[in-house]
CSV table of C-alpha atoms and ligand atoms in Angstrom, one decimal:
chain,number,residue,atom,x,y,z
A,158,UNK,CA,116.9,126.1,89.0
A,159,UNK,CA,119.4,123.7,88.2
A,160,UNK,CA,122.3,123.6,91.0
A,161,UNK,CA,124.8,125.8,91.3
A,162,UNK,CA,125.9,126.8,94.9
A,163,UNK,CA,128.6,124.6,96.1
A,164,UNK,CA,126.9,123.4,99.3
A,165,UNK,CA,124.0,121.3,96.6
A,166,UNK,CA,126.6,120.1,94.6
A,167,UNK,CA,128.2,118.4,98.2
A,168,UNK,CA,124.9,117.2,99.3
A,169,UNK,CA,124.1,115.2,95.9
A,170,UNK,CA,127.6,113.9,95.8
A,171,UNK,CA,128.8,114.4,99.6
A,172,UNK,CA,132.2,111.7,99.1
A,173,UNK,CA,133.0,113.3,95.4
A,174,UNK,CA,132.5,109.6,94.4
A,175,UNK,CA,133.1,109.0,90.9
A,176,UNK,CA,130.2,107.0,90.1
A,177,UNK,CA,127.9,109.4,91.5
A,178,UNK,CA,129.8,112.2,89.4
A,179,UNK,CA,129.0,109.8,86.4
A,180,UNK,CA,125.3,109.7,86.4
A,181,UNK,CA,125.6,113.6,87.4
A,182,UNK,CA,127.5,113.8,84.1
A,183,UNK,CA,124.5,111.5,82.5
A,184,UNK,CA,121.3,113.1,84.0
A,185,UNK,CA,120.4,116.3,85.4
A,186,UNK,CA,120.6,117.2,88.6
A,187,UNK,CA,118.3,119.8,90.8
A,188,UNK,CA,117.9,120.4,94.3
A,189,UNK,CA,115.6,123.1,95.7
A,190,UNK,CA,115.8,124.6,99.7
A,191,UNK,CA,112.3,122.9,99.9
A,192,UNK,CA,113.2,119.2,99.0
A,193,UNK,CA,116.4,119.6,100.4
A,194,UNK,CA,114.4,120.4,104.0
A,195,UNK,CA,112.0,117.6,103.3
A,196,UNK,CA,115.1,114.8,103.6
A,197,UNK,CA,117.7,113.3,105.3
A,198,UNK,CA,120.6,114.0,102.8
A,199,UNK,CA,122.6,111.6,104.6
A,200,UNK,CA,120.1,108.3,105.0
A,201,UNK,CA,120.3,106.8,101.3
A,202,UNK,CA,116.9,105.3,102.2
A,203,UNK,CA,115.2,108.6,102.9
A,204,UNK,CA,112.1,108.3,101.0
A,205,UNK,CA,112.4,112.1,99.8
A,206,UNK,CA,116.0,111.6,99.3
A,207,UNK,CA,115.8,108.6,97.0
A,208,UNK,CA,114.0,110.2,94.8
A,209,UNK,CA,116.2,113.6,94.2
A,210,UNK,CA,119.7,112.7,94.7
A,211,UNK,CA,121.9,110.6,91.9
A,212,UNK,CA,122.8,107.1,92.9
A,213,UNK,CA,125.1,104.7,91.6
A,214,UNK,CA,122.5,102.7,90.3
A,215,UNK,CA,121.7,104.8,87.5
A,216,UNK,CA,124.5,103.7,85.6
A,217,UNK,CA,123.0,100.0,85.3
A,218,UNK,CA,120.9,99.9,81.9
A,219,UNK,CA,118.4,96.7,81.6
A,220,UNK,CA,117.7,95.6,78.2
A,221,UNK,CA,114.0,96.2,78.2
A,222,UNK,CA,114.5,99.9,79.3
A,223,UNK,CA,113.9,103.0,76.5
A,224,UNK,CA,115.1,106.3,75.7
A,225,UNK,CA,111.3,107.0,75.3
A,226,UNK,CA,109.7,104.5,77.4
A,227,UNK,CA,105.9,105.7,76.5
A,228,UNK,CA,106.5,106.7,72.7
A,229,UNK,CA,106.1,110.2,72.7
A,230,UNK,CA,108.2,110.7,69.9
A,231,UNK,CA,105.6,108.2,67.6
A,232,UNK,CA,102.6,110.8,68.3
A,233,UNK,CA,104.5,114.2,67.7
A,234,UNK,CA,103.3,116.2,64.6
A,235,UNK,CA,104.8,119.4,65.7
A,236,UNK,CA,107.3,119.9,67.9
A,237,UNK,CA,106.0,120.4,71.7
A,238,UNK,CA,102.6,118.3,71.0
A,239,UNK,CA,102.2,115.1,71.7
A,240,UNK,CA,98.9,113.8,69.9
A,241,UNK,CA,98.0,110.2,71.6
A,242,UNK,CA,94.6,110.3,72.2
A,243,UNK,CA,91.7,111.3,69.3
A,244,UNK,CA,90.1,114.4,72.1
A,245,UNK,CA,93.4,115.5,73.9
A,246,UNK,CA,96.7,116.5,73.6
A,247,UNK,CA,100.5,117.2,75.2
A,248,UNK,CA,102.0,120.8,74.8
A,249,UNK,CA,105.5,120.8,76.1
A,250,UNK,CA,106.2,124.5,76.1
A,251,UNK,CA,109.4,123.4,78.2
A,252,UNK,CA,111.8,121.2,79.1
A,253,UNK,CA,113.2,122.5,82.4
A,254,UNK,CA,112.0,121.0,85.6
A,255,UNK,CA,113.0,122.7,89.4
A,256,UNK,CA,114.1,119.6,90.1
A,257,UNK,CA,115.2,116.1,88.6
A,258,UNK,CA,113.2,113.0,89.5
A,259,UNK,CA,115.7,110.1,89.4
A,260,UNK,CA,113.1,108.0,88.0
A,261,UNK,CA,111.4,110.5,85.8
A,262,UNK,CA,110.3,108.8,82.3
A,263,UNK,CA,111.5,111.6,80.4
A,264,UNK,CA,115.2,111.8,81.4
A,265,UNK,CA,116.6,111.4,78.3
A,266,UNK,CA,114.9,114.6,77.2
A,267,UNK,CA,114.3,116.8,79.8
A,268,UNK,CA,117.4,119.0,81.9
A,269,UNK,CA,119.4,122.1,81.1
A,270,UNK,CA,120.0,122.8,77.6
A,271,UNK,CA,116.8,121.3,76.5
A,272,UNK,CA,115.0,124.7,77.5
A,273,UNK,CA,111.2,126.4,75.7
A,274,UNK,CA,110.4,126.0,72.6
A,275,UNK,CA,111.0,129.0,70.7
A,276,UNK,CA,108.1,131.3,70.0
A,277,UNK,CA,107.7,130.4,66.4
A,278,UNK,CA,108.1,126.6,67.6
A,279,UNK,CA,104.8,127.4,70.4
A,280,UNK,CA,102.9,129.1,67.8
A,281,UNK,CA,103.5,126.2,65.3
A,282,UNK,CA,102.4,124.4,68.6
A,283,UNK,CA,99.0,126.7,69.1
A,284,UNK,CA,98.2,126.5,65.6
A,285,UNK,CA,97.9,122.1,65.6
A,286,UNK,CA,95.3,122.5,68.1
A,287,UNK,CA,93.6,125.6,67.0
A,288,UNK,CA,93.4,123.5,63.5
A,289,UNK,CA,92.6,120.4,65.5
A,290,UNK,CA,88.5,120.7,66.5
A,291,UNK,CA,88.5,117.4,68.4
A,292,UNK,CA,91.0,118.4,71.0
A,293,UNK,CA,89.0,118.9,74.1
A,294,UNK,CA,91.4,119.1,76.8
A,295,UNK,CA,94.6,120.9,76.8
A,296,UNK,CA,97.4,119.0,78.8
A,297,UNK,CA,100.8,121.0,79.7
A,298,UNK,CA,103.4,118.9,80.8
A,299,UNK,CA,107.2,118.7,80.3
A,300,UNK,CA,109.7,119.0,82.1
A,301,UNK,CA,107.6,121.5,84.2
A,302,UNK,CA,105.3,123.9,82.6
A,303,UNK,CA,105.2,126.0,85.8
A,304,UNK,CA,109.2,126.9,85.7
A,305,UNK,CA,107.5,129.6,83.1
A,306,UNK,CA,106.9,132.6,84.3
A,307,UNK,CA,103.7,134.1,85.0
A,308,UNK,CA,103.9,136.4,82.0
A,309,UNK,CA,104.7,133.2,79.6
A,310,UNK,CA,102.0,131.6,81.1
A,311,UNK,CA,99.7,134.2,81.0
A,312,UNK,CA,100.3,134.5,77.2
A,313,UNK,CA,99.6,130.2,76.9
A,314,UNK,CA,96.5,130.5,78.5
A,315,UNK,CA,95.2,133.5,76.7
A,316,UNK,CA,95.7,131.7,73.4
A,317,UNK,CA,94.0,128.3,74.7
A,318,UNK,CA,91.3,130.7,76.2
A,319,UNK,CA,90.5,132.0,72.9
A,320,UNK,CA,90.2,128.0,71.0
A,321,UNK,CA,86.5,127.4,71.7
A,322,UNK,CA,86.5,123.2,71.2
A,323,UNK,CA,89.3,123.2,74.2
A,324,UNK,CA,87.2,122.9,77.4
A,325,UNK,CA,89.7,121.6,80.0
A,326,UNK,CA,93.3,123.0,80.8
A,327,UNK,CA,95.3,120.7,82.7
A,328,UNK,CA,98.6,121.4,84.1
A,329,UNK,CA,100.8,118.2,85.1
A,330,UNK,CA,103.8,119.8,87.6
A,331,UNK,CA,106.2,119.3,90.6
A,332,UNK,CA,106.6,122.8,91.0
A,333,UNK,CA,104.1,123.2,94.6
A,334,UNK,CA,105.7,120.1,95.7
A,335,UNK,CA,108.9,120.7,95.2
A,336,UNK,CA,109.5,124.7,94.8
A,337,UNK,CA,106.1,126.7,96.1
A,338,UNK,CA,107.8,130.0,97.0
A,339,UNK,CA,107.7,130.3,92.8
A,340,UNK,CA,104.0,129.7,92.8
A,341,UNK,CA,103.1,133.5,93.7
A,342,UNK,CA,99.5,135.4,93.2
A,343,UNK,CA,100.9,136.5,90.0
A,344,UNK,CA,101.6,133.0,88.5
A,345,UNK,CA,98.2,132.3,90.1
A,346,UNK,CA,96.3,135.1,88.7
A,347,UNK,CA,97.5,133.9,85.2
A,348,UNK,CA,96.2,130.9,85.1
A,349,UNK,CA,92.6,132.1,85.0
A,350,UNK,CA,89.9,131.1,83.1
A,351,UNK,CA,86.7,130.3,82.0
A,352,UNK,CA,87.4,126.9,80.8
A,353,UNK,CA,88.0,124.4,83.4
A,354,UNK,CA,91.7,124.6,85.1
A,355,UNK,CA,92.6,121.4,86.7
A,356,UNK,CA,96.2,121.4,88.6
A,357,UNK,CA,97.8,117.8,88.6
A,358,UNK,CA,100.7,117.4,91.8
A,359,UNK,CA,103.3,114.8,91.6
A,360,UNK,CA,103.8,113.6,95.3
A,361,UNK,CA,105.2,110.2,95.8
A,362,UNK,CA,105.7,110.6,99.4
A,363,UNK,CA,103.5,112.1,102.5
A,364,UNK,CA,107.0,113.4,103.8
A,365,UNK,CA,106.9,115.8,100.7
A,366,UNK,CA,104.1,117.5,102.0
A,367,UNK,CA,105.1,120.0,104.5
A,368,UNK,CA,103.7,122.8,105.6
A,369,UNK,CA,105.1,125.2,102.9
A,370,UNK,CA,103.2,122.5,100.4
A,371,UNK,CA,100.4,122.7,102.1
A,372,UNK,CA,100.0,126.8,101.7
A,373,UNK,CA,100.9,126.4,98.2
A,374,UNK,CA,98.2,124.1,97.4
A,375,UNK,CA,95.6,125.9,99.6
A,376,UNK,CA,96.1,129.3,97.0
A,377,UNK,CA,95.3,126.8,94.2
A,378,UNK,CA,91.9,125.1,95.6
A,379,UNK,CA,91.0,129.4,97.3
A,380,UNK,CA,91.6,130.2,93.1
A,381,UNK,CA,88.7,127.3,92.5
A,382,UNK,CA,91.2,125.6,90.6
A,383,UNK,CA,90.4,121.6,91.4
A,384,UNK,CA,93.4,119.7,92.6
A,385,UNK,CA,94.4,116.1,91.6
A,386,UNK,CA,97.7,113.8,92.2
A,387,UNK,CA,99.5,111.7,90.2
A,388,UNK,CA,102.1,109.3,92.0
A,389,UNK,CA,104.8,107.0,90.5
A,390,UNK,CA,105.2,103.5,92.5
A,391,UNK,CA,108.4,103.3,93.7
A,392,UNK,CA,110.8,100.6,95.5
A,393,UNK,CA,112.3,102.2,98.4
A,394,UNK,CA,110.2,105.2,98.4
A,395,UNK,CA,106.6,104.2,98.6
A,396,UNK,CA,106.4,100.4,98.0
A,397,UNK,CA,104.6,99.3,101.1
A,398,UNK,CA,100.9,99.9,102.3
A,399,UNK,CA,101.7,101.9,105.2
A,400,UNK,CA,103.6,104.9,103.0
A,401,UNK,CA,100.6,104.5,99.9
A,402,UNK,CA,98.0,105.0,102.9
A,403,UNK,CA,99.6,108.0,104.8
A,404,UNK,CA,100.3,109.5,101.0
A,405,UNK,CA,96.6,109.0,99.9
A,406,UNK,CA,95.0,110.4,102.9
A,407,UNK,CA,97.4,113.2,103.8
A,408,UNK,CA,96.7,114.2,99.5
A,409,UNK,CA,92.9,113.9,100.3
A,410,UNK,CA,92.3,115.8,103.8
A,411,UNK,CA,94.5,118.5,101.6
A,412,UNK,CA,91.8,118.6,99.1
A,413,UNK,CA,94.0,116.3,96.6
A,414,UNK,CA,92.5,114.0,94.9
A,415,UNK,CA,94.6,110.9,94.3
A,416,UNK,CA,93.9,110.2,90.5
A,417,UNK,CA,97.0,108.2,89.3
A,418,UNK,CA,99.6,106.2,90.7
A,419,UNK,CA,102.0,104.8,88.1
A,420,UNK,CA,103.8,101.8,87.5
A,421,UNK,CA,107.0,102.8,87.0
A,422,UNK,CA,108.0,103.2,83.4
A,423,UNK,CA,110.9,101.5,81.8
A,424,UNK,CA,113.6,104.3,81.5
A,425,UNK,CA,117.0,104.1,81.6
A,426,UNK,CA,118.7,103.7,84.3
A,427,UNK,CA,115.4,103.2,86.6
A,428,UNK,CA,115.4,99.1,87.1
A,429,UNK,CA,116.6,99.7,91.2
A,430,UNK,CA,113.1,101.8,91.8
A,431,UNK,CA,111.0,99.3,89.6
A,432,UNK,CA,108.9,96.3,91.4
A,433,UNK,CA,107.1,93.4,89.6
A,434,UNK,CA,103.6,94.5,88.9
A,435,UNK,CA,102.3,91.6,90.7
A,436,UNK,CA,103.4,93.5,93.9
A,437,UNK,CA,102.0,96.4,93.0
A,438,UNK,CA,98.6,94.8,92.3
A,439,UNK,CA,98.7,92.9,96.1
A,440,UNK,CA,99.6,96.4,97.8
A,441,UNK,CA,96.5,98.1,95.6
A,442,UNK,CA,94.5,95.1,97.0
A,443,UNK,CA,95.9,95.9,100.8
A,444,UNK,CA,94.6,99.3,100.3
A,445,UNK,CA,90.9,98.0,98.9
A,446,UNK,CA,88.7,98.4,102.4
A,447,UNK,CA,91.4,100.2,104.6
A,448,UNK,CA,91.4,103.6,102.6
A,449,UNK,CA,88.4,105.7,101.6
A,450,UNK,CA,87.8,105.2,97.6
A,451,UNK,CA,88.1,108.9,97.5
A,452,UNK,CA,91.6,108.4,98.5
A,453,UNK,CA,92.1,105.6,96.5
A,454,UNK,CA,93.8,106.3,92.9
A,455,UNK,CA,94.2,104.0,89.7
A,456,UNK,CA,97.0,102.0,89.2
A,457,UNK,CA,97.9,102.6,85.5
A,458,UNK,CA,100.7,101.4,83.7
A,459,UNK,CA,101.9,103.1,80.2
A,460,UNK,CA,102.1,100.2,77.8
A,461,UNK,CA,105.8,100.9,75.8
A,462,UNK,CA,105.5,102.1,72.4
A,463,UNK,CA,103.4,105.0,72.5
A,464,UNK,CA,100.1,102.7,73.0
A,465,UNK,CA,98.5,104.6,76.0
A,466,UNK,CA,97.8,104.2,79.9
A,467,UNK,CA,95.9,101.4,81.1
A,468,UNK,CA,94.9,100.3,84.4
A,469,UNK,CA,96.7,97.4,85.9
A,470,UNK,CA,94.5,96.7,88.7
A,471,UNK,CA,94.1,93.7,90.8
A,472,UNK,CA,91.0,92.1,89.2
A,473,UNK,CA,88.0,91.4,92.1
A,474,UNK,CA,85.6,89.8,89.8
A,475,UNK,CA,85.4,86.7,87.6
A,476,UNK,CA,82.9,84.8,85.4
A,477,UNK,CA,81.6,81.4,87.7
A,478,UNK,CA,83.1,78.2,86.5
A,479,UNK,CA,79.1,77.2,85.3
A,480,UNK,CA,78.6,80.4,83.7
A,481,UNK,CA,75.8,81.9,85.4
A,482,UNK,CA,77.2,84.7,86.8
A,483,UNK,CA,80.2,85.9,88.8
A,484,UNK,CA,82.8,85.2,91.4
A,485,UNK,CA,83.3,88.0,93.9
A,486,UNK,CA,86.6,88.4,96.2
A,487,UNK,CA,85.6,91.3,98.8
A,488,UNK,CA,88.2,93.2,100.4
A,489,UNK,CA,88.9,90.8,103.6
A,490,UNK,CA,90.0,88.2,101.2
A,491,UNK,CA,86.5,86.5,101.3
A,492,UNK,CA,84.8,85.2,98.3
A,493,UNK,CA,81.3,85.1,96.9
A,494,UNK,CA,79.1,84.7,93.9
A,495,UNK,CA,76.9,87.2,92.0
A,496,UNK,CA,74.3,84.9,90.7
A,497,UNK,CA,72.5,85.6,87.1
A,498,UNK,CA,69.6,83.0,87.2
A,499,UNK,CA,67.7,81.9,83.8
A,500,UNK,CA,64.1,83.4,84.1
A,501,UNK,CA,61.6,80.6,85.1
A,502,UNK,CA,59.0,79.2,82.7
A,503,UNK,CA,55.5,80.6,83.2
B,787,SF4,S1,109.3,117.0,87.5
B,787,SF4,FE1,108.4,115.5,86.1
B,787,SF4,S2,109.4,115.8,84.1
B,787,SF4,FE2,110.6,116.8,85.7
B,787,SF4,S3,112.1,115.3,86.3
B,787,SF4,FE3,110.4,115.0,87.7
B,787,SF4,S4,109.1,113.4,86.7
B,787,SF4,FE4,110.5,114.2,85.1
């Protein structure tokens, strides 16, 4: 998937402009027909575009920023698992993506050359949680588990089938965003299950979501598989409330629920796409009221380290300043109080 025809190759670096053929050295690079329809390769402020093609910017390092900005490397007992959480876990089968997220928090490990994990390396994989009883949900991420191919797949899911104290499958991918024509019956079909199979999207943008998308997602929801989206908070892609809106209800009236949208984390060469949280907390609160809480997703930042997601929400309640209760902000910008009265001698 990585790119090879000549007429890619101009599009991500149209002058031949040494910096740009820098970072290309630096990071991977991917373009697919379908991302490539969804832009305007020649606006550098294309909100699709932005977030595929290599800019200069990549080259500037900040000191906070991490070769493994959320610590996966801390929480690894076996190669391909990532074991963060006491009930779930990571399996990394591979480390391929169809295409490469400029932003993506994982960009110091995933690209060409990185490729599967060997079959002896997966089985090592299987085995952890087979021997781990308290894993209840299976999470394949990467790069992009769904570059596998339906008969890799099919063999994953028949081994995490057969491990009775896994209950939920989850797949995290960019694959029906960004390269449907590879999500085929077949790859569908092997993805069946008893067990709950919940499909995770990463769309950052409502322009990413043309009609090919669409079709690709419908198969998904027609195979009873539910459907969730996980976003990344971006400057110059999706940092105002207009873009956020049209995203979370074009996800929902797909039947996409919005479940996550991420501060961006602090990898290298990402400091032009990351905003003060602060703004992304006052564009959360534009959004309180004006879109459906079905359409409304967390805000969640991945503390650096390796020490978990939590939400980094505006905060709408208080304690009152004389204790006996709380103070309320509603979504106009009005405030109130939630009174807790002492019960009254009888
Ligand atoms: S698809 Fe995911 S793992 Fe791959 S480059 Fe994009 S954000 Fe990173």
């Amino acid at each position: 998937m990585q790119v090879k025809n000549r007429q890619k190759q101009d599009i991500a670096n149209p002058q031949n402009d040494p910096a740009i053929a820098a970072v290309m050295d630096r990071y991977a690079v991917s373009l697919t027909d379908t991302v490539l329809a969804a832009m305007d390769p020649q606006n550098p402020q294309d909100p699709v575009a932005r977030q595929y093609l290599p800019a200069a910017a990549e080259l500037v390092n900040t000191p906070e920023e991490l070769d493994d900005p959320i610590g996966d490397e801390a929480h690894s007992p076996v190669k391909g698992i990532v074991h963060r959480y006491p009930d779930r876990v990571l399996l990394k089968p591979v480390h391929v993506c169809a295409v490469y997220c400029r932003f993506c928090f994982r960009r110091e490990k995933v690209g060409p050359g990185s490729e599967a994990l060997s079959a002896e390396e997966l089985a090592t994989a299987l085995d952890y949680i087979r021997n781990a009883p308290n894993v209840w949900e299976v999470i394949l991420t990467g790069g992009d588990p769904f570059v596998l191919s339906p008969r890799r797949l099919a063999e994953i899911m028949a081994a995490l089938n057969a491990i009775p104290h896994v209950e939920v499958i989850r797949f995290h991918t960019r694959v029906p965003i960004a390269a449907p024509d590879r999500v085929t019956a077949e790859m569908i079909a092997a993805l069946a299950s008893d067990k709950a199979v919940y499909v995770v999207v990463h769309a950052n943008h409502a322009q990413e979501l043309t009609a090919a998308v669409k079709e690709c997602l419908r198969r998904f929801v027609a195979a009873g598989m539910p459907l969730l989206s996980q976003s990344t908070l971006l400057r110059g892609v999706n940092d105002n409330p207009q873009a956020l809106e049209n995203l979370f209800r074009a996800l929902t009236a797909i039947k996409v629920k919005p479940y996550y949208l991420h501060h961006p984390d602090l990898a290298p060469g990402t400091s032009h796409f990351r905003l003060p949280i602060a703004e992304g907390q006052a564009l959360l609160r534009s959004l309180q009221g004006r879109v459906s809480g079905i359409a409304l997703p967390r805000y969640m930042l991945d503390i650096p380290g390796g020490h978990g997601k939590v939400p980094v929400e505006p905060r709408w309640i208080e304690p009152a300043v004389d204790g006996n209760g709380y103070k309320l902000r509603d979504y106009r910008g009005g405030t109130h109080t939630y009174e807790i009265k002492k019960p009254k001698d009888v």
